mmCIF file with all atom_site columns, C-alpha atoms in Angstrom:
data_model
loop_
_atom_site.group_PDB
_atom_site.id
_atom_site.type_symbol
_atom_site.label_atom_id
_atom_site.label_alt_id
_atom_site.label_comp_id
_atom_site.label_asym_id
_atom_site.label_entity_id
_atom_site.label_seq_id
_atom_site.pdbx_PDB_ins_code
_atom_site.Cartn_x
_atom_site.Cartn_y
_atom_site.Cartn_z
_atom_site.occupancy
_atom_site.B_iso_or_equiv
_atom_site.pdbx_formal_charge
_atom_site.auth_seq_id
_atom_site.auth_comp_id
_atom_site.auth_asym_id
_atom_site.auth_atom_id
_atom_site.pdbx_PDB_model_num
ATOM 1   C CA . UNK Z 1 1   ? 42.188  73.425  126.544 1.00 0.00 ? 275 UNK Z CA 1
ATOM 2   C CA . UNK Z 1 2   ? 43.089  76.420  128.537 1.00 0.00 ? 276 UNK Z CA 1
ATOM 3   C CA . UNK Z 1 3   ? 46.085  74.660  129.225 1.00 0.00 ? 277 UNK Z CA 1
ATOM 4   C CA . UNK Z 1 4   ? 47.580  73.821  125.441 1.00 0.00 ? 278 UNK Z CA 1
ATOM 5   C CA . UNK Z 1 5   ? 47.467  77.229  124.615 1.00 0.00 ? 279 UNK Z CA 1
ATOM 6   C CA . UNK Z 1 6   ? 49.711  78.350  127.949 1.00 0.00 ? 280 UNK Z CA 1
ATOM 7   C CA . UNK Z 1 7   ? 51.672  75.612  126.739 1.00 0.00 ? 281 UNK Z CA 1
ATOM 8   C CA . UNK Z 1 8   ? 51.805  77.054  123.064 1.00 0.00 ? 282 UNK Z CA 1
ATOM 9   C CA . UNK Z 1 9   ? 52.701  80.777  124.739 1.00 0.00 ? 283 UNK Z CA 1
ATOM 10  C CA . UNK Z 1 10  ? 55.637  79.087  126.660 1.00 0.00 ? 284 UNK Z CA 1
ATOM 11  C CA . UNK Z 1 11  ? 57.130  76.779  123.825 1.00 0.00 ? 285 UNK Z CA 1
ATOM 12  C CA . UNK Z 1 12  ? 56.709  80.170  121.550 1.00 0.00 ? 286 UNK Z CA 1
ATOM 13  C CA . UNK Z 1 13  ? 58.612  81.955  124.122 1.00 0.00 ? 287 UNK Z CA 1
ATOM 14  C CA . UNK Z 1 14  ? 61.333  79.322  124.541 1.00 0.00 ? 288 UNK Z CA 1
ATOM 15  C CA . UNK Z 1 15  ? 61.664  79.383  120.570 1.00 0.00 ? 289 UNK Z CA 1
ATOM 16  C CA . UNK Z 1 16  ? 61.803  82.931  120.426 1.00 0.00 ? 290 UNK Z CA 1
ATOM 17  C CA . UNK Z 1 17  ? 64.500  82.881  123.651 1.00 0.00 ? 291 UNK Z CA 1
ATOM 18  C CA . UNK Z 1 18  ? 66.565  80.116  121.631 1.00 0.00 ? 292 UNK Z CA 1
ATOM 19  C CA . UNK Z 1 19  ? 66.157  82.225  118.792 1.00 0.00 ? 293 UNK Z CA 1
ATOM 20  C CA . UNK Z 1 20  ? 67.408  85.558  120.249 1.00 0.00 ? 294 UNK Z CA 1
ATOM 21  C CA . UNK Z 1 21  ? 70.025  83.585  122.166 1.00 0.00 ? 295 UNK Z CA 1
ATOM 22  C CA . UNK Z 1 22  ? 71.174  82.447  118.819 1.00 0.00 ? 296 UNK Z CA 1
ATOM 23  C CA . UNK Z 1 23  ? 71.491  85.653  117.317 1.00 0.00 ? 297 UNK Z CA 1
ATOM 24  C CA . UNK Z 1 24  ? 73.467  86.837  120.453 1.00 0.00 ? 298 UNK Z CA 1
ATOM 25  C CA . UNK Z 1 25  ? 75.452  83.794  120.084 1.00 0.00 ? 299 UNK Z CA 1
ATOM 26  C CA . UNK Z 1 26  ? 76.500  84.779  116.235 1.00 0.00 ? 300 UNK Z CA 1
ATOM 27  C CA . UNK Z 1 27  ? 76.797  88.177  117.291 1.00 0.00 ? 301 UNK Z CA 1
ATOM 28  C CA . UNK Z 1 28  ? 79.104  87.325  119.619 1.00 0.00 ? 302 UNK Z CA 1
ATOM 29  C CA . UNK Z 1 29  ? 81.165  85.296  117.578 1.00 0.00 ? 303 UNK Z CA 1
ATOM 30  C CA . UNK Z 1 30  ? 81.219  88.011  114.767 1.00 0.00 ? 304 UNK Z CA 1
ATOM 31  C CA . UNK Z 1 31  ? 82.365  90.769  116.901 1.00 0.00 ? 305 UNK Z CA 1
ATOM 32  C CA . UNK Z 1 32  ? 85.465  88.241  118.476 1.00 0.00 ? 306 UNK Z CA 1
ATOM 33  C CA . UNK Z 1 33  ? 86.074  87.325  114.725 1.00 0.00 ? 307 UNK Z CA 1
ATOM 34  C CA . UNK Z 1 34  ? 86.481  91.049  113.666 1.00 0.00 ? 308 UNK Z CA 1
ATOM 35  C CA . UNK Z 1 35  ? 87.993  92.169  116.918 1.00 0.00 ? 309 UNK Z CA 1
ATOM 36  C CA . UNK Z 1 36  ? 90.522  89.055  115.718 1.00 0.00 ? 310 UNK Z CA 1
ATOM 37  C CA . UNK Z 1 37  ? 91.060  90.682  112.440 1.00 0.00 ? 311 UNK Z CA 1
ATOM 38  C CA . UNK Z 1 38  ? 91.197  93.813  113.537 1.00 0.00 ? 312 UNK Z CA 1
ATOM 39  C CA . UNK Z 1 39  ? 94.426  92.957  115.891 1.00 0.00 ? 313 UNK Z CA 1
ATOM 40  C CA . UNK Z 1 40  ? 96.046  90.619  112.849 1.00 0.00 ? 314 UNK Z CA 1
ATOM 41  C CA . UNK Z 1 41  ? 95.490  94.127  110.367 1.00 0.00 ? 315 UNK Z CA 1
ATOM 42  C CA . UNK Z 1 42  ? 96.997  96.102  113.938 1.00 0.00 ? 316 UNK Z CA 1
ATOM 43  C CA . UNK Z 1 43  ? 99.958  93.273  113.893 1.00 0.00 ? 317 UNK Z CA 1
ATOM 44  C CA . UNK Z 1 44  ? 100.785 93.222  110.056 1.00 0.00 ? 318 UNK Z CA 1
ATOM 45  C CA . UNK Z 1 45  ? 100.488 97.877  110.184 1.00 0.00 ? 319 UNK Z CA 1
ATOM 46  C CA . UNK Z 1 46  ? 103.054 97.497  112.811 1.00 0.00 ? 320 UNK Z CA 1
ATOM 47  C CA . UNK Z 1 47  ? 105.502 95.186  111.006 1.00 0.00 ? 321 UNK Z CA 1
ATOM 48  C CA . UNK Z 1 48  ? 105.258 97.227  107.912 1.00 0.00 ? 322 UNK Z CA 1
ATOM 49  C CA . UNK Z 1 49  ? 105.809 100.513 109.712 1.00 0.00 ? 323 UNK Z CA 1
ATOM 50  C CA . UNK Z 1 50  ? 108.714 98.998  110.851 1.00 0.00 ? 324 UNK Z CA 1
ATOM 51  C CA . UNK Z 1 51  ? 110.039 98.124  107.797 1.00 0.00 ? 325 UNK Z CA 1
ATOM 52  C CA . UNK Z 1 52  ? 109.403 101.500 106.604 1.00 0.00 ? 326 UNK Z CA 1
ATOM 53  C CA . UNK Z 1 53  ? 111.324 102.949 109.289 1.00 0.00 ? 327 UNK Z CA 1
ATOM 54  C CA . UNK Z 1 54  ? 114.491 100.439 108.623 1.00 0.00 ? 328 UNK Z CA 1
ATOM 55  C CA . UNK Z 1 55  ? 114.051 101.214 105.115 1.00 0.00 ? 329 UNK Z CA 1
ATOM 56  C CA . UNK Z 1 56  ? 114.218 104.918 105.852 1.00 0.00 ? 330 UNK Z CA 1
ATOM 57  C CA . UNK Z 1 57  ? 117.461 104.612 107.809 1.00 0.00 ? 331 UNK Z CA 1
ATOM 58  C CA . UNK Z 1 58  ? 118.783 102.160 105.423 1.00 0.00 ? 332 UNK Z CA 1
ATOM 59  C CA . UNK Z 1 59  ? 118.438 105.225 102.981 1.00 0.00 ? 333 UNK Z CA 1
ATOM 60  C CA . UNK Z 1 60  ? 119.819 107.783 104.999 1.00 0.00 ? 334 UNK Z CA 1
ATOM 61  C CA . UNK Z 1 61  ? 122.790 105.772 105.462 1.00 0.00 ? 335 UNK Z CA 1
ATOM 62  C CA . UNK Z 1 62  ? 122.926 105.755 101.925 1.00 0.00 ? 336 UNK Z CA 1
ATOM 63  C CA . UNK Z 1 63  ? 122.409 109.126 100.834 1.00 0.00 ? 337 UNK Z CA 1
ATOM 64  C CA . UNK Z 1 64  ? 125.183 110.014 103.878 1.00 0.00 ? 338 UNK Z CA 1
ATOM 65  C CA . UNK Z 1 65  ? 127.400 107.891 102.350 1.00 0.00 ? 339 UNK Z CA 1
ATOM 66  C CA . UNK Z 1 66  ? 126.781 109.150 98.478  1.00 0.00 ? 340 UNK Z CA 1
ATOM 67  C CA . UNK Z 1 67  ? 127.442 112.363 99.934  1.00 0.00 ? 341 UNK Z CA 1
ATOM 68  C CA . UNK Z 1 68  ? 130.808 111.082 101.207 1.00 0.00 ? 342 UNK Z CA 1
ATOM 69  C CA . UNK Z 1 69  ? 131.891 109.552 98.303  1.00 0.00 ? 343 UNK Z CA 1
ATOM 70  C CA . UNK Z 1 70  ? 131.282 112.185 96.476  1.00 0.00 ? 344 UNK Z CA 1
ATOM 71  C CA . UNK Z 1 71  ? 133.171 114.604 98.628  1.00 0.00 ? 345 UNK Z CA 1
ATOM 72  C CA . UNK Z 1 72  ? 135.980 112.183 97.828  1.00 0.00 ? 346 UNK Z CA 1
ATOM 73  C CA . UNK Z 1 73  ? 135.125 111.526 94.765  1.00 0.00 ? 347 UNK Z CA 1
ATOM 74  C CA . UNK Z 1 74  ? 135.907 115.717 93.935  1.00 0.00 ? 348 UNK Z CA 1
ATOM 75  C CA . UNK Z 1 75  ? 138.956 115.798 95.937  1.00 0.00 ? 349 UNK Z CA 1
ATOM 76  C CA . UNK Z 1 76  ? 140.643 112.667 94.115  1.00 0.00 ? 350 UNK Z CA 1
ATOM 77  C CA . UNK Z 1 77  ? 139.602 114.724 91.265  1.00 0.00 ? 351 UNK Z CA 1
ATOM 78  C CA . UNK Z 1 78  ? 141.400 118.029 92.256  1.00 0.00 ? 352 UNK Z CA 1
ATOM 79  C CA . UNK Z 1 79  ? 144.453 116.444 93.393  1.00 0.00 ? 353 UNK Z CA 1
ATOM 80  C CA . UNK Z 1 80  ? 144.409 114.159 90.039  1.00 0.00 ? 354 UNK Z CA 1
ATOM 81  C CA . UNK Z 1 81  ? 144.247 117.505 88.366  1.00 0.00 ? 355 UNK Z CA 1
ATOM 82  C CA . UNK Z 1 82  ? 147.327 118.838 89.998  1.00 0.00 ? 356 UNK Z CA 1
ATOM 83  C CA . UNK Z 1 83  ? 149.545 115.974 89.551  1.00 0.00 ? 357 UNK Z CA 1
ATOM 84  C CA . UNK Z 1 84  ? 148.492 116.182 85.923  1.00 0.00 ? 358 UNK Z CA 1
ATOM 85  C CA . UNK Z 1 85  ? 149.075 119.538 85.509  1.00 0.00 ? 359 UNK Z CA 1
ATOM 86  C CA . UNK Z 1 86  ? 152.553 118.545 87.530  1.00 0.00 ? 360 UNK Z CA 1
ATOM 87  C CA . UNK Z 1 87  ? 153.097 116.131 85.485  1.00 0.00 ? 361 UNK Z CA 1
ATOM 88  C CA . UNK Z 1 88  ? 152.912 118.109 82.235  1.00 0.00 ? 362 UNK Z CA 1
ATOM 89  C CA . UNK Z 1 89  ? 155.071 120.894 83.727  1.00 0.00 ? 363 UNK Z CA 1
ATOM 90  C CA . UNK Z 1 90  ? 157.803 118.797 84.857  1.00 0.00 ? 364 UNK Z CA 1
ATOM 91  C CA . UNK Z 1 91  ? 157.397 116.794 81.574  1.00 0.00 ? 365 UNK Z CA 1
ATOM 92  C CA . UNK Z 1 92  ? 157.721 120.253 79.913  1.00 0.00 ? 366 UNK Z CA 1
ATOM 93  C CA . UNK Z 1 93  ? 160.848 121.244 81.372  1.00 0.00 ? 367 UNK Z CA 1
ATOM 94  C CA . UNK Z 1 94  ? 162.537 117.752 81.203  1.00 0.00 ? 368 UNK Z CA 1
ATOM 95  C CA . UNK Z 1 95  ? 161.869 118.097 77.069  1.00 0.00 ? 369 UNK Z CA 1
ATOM 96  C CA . UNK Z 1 96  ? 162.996 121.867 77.201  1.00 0.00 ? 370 UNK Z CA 1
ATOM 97  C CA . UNK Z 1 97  ? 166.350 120.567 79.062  1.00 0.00 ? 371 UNK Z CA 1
ATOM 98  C CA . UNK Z 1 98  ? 166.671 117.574 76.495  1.00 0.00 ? 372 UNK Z CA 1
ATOM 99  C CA . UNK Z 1 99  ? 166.479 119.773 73.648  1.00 0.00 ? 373 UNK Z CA 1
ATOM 100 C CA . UNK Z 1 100 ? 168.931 121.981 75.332  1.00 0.00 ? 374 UNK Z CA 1
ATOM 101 C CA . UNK Z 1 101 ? 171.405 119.403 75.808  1.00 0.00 ? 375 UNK Z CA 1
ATOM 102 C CA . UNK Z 1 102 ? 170.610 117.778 72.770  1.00 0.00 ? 376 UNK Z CA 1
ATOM 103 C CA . UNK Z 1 103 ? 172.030 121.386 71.135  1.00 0.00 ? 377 UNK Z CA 1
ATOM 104 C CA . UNK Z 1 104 ? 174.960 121.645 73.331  1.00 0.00 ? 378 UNK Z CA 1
ATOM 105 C CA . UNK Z 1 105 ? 175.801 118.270 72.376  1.00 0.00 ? 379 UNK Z CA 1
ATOM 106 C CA . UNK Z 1 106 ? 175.622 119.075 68.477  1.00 0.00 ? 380 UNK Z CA 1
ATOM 107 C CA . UNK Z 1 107 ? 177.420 122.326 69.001  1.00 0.00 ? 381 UNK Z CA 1
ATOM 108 C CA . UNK Z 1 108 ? 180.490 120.403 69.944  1.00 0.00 ? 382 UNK Z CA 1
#
């Protein structure tokens, strides 16, 4: 009888060792499956700050180039403003001279 109840001690201890080995078996499995997460999460924060960085350039680029334009933009609109104020002198003087000629013309 002595010897069932060694025999109980060692088949509770083997349950208890499968049991434990279990739960270090699940552990172990958790940990790899957040440690796998945890580089997808690392992978996917990378692309993005990538894109954020190409999407800061992109704008850069952009407000560089709004700047240029509208550089341009004010010097189209100053030189527009002397050829129209050209434009109305020389338009000016051409009617002053027609009228002029026109009254030399009924003079004779």
């Amino acid at each position: 009888m002595a010897y069932n109840g060694g025999e109980q001690n060692v088949n509770r201890l083997i349950s208890a060792n499968a049991s434990f080995t279990r739960q270090r078996d699940d552990a172990r499995r958790t940990r790899q499956l957040a440690e796998e997460r945890l580089n997808l999460v690392k992978k996917d924060r990378e692309v993005e700050e990538k894109k954020i960085v190409s999407m800061e350039e992109k704008l850069k680029e952009h407000l560089e180039k709004m700047q240029r334009t509208k550089a341009e933009r004010e010097k189209l609109e100053c030189a527009n403003g002397e050829i129209t104020k050209n434009y109305n002198f020389q338009h000016s003087e051409l009617t002053s001279k027609k009228e002029k000629h026109d009254r030399a013309d009924d003079k004779r």
